[in-house]
Coordinates of C-alpha atoms and ligand atoms in Angstrom, one line a residue:
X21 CA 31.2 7.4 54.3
X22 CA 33.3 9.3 51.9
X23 CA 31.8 7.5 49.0
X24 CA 28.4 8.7 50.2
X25 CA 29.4 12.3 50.3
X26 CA 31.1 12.2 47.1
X27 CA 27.2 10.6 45.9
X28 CA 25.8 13.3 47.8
X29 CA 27.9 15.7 46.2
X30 CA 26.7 15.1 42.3
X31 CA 24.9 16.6 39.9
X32 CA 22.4 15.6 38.2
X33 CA 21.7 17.8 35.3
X34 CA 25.7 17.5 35.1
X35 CA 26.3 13.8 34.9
X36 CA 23.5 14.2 32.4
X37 CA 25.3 16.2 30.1
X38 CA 28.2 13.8 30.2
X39 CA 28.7 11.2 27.5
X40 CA 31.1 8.7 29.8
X41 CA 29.6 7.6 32.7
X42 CA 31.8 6.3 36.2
X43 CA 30.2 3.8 38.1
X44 CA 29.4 6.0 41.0
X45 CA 27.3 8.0 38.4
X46 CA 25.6 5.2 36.8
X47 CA 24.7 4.0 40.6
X48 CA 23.5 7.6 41.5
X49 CA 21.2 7.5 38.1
X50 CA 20.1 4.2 39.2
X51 CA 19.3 5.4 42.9
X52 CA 16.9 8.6 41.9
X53 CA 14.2 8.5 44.0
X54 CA 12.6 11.5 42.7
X55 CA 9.9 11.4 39.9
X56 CA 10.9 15.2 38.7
X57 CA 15.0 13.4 38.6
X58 CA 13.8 10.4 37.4
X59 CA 11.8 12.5 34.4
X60 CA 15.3 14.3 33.8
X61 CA 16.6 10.7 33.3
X62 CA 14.0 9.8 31.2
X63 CA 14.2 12.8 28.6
X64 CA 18.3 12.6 28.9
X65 CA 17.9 9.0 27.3
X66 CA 15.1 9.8 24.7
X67 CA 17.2 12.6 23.8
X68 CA 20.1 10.0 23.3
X69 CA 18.0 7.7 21.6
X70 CA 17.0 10.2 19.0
X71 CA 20.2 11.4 18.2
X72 CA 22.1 8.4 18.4
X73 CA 19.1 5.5 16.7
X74 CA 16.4 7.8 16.2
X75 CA 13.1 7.9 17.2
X76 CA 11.5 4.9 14.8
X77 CA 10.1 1.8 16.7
X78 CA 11.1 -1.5 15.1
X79 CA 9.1 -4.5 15.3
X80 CA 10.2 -8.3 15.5
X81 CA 7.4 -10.5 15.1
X82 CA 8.0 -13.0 18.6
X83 CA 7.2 -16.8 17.2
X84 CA 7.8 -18.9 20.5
X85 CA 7.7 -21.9 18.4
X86 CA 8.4 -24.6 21.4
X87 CA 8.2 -24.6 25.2
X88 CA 10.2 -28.0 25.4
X89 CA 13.4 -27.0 27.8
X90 CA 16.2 -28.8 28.8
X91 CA 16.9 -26.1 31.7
X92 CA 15.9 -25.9 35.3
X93 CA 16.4 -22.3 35.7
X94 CA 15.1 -21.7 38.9
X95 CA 13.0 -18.7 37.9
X96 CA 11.3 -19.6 35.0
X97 CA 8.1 -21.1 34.3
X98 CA 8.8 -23.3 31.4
X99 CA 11.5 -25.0 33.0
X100 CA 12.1 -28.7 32.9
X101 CA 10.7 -29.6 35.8
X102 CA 7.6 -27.8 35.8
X103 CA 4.9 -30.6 35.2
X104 CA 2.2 -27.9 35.7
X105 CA 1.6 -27.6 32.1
X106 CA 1.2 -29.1 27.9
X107 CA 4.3 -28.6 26.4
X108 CA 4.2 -28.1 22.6
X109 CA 6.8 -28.3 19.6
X110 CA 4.5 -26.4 16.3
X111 CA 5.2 -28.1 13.5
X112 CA 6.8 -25.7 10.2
X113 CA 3.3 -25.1 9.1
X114 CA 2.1 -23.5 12.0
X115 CA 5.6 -21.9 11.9
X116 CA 5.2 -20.3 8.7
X117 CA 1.6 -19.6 9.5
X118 CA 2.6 -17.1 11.6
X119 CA 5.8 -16.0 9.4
X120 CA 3.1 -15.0 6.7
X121 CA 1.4 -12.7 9.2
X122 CA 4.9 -10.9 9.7
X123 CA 4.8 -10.4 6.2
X124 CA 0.8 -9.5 5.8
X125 CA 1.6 -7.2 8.6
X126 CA 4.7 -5.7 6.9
X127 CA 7.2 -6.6 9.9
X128 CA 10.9 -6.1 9.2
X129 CA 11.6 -9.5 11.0
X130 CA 11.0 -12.2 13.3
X131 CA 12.1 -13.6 16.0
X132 CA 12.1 -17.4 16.7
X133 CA 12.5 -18.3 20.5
X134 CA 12.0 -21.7 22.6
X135 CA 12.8 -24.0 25.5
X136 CA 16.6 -24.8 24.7
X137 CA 17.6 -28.3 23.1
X138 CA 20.8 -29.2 21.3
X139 CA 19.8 -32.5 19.6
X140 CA 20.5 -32.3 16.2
X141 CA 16.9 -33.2 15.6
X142 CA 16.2 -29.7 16.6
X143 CA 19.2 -28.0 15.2
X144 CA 18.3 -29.4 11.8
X145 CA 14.7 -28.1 12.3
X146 CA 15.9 -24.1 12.8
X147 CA 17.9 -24.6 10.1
X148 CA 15.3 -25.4 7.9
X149 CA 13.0 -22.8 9.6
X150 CA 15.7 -20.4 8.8
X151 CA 16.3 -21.4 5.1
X152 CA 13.0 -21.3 4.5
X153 CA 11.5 -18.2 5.8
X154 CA 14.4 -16.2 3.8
X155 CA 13.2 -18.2 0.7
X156 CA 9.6 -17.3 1.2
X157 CA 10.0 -13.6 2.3
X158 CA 12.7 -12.4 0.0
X159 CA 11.1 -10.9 -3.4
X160 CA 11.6 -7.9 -5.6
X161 CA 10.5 -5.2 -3.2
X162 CA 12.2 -7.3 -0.1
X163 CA 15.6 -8.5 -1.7
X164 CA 17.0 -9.8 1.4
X165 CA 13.8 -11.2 2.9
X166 CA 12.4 -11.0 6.6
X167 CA 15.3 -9.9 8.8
X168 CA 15.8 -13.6 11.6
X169 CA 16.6 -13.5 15.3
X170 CA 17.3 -16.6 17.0
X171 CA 16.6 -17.1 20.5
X172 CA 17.4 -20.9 21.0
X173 CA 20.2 -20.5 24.1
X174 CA 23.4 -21.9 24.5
X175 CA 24.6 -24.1 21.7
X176 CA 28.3 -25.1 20.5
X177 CA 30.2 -22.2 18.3
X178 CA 29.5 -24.7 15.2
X179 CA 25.9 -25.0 15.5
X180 CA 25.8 -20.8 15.9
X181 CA 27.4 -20.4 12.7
X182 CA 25.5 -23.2 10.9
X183 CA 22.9 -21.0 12.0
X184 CA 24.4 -17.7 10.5
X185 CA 25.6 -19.2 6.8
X186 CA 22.0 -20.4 6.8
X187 CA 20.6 -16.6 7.0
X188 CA 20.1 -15.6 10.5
X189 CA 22.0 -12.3 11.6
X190 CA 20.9 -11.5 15.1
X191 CA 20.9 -13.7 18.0
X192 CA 19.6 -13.2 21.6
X193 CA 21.1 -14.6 24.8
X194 CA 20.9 -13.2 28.6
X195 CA 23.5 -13.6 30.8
X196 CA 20.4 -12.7 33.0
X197 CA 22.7 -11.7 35.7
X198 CA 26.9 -10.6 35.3
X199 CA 27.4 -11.4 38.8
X200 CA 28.8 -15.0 38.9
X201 CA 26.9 -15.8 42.5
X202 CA 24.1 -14.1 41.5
X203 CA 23.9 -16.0 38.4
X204 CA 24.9 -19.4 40.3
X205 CA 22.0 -18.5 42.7
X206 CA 19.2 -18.7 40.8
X207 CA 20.1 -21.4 37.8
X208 CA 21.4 -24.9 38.3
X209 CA 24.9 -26.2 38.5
X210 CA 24.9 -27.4 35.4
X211 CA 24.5 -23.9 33.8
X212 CA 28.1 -22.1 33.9
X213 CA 28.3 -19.0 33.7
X214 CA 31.8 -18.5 32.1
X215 CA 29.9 -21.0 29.2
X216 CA 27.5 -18.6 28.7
X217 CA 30.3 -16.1 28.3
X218 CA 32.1 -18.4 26.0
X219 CA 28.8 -18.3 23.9
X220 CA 28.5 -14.7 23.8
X221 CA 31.9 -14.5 22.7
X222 CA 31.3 -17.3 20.2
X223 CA 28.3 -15.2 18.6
X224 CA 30.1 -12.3 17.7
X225 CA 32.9 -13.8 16.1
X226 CA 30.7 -16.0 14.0
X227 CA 29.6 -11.9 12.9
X228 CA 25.9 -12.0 14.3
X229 CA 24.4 -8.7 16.2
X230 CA 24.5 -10.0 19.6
X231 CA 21.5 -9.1 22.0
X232 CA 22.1 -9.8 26.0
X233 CA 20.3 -8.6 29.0
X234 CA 19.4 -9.4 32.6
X235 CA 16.5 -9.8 35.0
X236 CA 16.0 -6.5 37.2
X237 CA 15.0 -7.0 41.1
X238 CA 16.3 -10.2 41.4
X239 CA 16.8 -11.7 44.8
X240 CA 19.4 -10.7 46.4
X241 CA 20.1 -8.3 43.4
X242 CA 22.1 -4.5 44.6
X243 CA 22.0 -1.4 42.6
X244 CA 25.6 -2.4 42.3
X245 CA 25.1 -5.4 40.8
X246 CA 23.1 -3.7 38.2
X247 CA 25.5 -1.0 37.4
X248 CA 28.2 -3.4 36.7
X249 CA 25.3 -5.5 34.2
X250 CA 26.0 -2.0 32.3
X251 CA 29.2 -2.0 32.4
X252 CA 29.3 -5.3 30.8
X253 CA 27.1 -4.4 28.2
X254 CA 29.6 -1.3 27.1
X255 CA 32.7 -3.7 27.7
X256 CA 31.3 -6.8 26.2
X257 CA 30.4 -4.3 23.2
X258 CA 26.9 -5.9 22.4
X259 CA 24.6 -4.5 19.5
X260 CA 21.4 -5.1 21.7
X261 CA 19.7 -5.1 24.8
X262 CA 16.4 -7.1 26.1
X263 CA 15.9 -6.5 29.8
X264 CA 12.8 -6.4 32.1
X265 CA 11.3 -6.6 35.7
X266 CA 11.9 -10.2 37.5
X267 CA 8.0 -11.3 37.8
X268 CA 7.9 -14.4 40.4
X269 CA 6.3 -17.4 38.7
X270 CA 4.1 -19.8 40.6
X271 CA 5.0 -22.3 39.8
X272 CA 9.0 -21.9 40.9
X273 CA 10.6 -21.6 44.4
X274 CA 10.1 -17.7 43.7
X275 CA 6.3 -18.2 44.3
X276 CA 6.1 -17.0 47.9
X277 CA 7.2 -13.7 46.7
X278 CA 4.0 -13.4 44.4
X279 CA 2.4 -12.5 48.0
X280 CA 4.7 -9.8 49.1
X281 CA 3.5 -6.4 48.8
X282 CA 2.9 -4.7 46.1
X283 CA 5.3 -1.8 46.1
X284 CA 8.1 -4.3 45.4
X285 CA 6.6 -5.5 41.7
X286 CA 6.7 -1.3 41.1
X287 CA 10.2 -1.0 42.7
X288 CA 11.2 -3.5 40.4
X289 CA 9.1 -2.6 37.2
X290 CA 10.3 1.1 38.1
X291 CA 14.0 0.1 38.2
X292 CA 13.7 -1.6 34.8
X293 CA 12.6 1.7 33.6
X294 CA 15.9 3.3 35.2
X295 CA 17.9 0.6 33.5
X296 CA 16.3 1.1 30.4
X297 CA 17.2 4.6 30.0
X298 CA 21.0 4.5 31.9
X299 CA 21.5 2.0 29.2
X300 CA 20.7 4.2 26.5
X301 CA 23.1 6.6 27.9
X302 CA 25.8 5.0 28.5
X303 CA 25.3 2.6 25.4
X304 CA 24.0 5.2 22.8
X305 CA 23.4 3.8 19.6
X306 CA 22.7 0.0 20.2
X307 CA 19.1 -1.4 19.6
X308 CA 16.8 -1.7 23.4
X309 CA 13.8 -4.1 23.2
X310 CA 10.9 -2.5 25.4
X311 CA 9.6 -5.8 26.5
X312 CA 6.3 -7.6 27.5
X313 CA 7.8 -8.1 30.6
X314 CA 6.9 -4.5 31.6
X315 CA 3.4 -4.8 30.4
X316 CA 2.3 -7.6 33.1
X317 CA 3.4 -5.2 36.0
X318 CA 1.7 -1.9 34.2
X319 CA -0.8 -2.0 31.1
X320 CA 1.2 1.0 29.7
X321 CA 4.7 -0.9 30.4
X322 CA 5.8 -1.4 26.9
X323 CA 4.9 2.4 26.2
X324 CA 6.7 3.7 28.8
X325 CA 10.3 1.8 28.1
X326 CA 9.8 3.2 24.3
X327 CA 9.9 6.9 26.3
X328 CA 13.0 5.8 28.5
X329 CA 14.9 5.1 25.6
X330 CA 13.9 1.4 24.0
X331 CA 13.2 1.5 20.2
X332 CA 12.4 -2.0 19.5
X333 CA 9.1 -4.0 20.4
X334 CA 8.1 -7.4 19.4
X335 CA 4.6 -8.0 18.4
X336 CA 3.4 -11.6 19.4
X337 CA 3.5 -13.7 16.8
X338 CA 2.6 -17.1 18.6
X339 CA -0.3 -19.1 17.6
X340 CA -3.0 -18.2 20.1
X341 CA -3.7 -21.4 21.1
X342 CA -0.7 -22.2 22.7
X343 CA 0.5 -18.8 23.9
X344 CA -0.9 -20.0 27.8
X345 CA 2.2 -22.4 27.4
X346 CA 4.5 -20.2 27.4
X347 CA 4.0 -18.5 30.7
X348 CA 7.8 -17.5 31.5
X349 CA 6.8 -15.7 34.5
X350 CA 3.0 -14.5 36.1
X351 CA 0.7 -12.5 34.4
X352 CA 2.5 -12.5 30.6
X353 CA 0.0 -10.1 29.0
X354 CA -2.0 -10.6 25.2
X355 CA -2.9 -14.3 26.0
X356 CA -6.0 -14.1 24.1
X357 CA -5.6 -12.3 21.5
X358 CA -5.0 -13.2 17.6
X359 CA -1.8 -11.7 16.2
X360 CA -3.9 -9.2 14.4
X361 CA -5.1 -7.7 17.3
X362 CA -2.1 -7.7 18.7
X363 CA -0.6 -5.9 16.0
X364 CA -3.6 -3.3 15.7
X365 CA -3.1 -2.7 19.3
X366 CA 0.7 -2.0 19.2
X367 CA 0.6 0.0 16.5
X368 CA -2.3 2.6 18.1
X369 CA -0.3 2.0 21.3
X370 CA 3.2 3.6 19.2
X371 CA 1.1 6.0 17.5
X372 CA -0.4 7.2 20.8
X373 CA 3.2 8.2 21.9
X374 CA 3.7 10.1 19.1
X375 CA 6.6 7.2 17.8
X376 CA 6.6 6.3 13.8
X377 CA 6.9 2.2 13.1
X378 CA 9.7 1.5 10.9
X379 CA 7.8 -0.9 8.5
X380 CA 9.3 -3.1 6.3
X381 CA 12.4 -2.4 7.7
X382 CA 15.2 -5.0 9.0
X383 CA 16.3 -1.7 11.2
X384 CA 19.6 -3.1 12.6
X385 CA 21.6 -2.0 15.2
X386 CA 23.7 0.8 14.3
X387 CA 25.8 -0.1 17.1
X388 CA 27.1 -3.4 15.1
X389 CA 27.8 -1.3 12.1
X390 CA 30.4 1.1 13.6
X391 CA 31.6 -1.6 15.9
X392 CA 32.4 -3.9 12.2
X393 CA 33.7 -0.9 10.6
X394 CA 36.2 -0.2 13.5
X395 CA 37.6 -3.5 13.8
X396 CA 37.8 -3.9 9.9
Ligands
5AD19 N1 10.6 -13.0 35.2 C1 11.1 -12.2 34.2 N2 11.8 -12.6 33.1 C2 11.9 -13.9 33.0 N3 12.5 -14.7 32.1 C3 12.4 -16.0 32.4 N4 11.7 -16.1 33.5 C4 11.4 -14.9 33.9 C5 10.8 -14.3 35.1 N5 10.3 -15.1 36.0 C6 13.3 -14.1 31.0 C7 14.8 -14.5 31.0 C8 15.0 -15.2 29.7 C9 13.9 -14.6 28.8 C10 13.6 -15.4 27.6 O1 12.8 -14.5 29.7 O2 15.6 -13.4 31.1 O3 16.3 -15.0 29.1

């Protein structure tokens, strides 16, 4: 009861003007109901953005260059029991393929995600992916060549920094959920949690910018819950941030929830949104992906996050062909289209929110510069 009164008690336009945040104050940001509070939120955490990143949009051209997965997560749809669908491994042609149209399309960098193996069949095979894309892309005008995130899960500490001596600098994992039953809740046994930890950890002492983030509207997921994912991020010091609405896939035990009503997928995409810019605030200068996640639950999702504080998008890169088979969750928008028209479309999409694209830029986080700097 007291707590609630002390909630009760705050001030909006006050908390806003802080630049710490308490817990109960990240909770109350999470918990505005109201869209002219909620609009307050939202221009607080452009406002930080600009300020702290500035107001470019950075692209990563997505290659999702294998759907073969040795998980069972029990939310996603390309896990490794899901027999529903053609899994795929492109070969380094097809791979580079689609590097080239990163460079045609003047990208800073690209990202290279898939299902997660640790053979060292497929370790050798991002090695060479990432040896050779810095080969091809460096020149005179791009001395360091196309900035490389890796996306390939949980591996041992020595295949991460095999991967950074041979030229990738940013790496993305999500701890998906920093509440330990949460996170036992909706992945297998076999995934520990304190191992993903450990692998975070590993990352950034190997020197990479670390990217994390976590599904929002989970099952059994509190606003709590969610504040403390924050917290984590500001504790655990991370350079960047990749979150989005939890979108039931058919094809996992989720699926009944596809048929629930409709004001949940907004609850959830509208939280993202919340989390999106509270992140901002409380994490100020790290880089925030404005994902396709957003998109499936609201044409104009990826649009919006770039207004509630996201600066980085990631243009789909994917060979159209197999895009279909990489349906993480329901309704995964820009199936069809060629990479060209996704780019076209993303870059009238930034333009139409008044946002410049930082071409030809790696456009780092400028969180991991001061963080180095500090502990140097
Ligand atoms: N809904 C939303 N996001 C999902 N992901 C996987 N499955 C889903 C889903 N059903 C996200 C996870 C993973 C990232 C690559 O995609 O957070 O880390």
């Amino acid at each position: 009861m007291a707590k609630e009164i002390c909630i009760s008690n705050m001030n909006l336009n006050k908390i806003l003007n802080n630049d710490a945040f308490s817990r109960d104050e990240i909770i109350y940001m999470l918990n505005l109901e109201k869209q002219d509070e909620i609009e307050l939120l939202r221009d607080a955490a452009y406002s930080t953005m600009s300020k702290f990143v500035g107001e470019k949009v950075y692209f990563r051209g997505l290659i999702e260059f294998s759907n073969i997965c040795l998980n069972d997560c029990f939310y996603c749809g390309i896990r490794k029991s899901n027999k529903n669908f053609h899994r795929y491994n492109l070969d380094k042609d097809q791979i580079i393929e689609a590097v080239k149209l990163a460079m045609e399309f003047n990208y800073g960098s690209v990202v290279l995600q898939s299902g997660e193996r640790t053979d060292e069949s497929f370790i050798e095979h991002v090695l060479d992916l990432v040896k050779t894309i810095k080969s091809i892309s460096t020149n005179d005008i791009f001395p360091e060549g196309l900035g490389i995130t890796l996306c390939v899960g949980e591996q041992s500490k020595e295949t991460y920094q095999r991967f950074f001596d041979a030229g990738a600098h940013r790496y993305l994992l999500r701890i998906e959920s920093t509440n330990e039953s949460l996170f036992k809740s909706i992945h297998p046994p076999e995934l520990d949690f304190n191992k993903r930890m450990d692998c975070l950890k590993s990352l950034k002492e190997i020197g990479f910018q670390v990217g994390t983030g976590v599904m929002i509207g989970l099952p059994g997921q509190t606003i709590e819950n969610l504040a403390d994912d924050i917290i984590f991020f500001k504790e655990m010091d991370v350079d960047m941030i990749g979150m989005g609405p939890f979108i039931p896939h058919k094809d996992t035990q989720y699926a009944y929830m596809i048929e629930e009503d409709e004001k949940s997928k907004w609850k959830n995409y509208e939280l993202a949104l919340k989390m999106i810019a509270v992140t901002r605030l409380v994490l100020q200068n790290v880089n925030m992906a404005s994902t396709t996640a957003l998109q499936a639950i609201n044409p104009f999702g990826r649009e919006e996050g770039l207004r509630y504080g996201a600066n980085i998008i990631m243009p789909q890169l994917t060979p159209t062909e197999v895009r279909k088979e990489y349906q993480l969750y329901d309704g995964k928008p820009c199936m069809d289209e060629f990479a060209k028209e996704c780019h076209l479309c993303l870059s009238g999409r930034i333009a139409s929110i008044n946002r410049e694209i930082g071409y030809g830029e790696w456009g780092d986080s400028k969180h991991y510069f001061s963080r180095t700097q500090n502990e140097n």
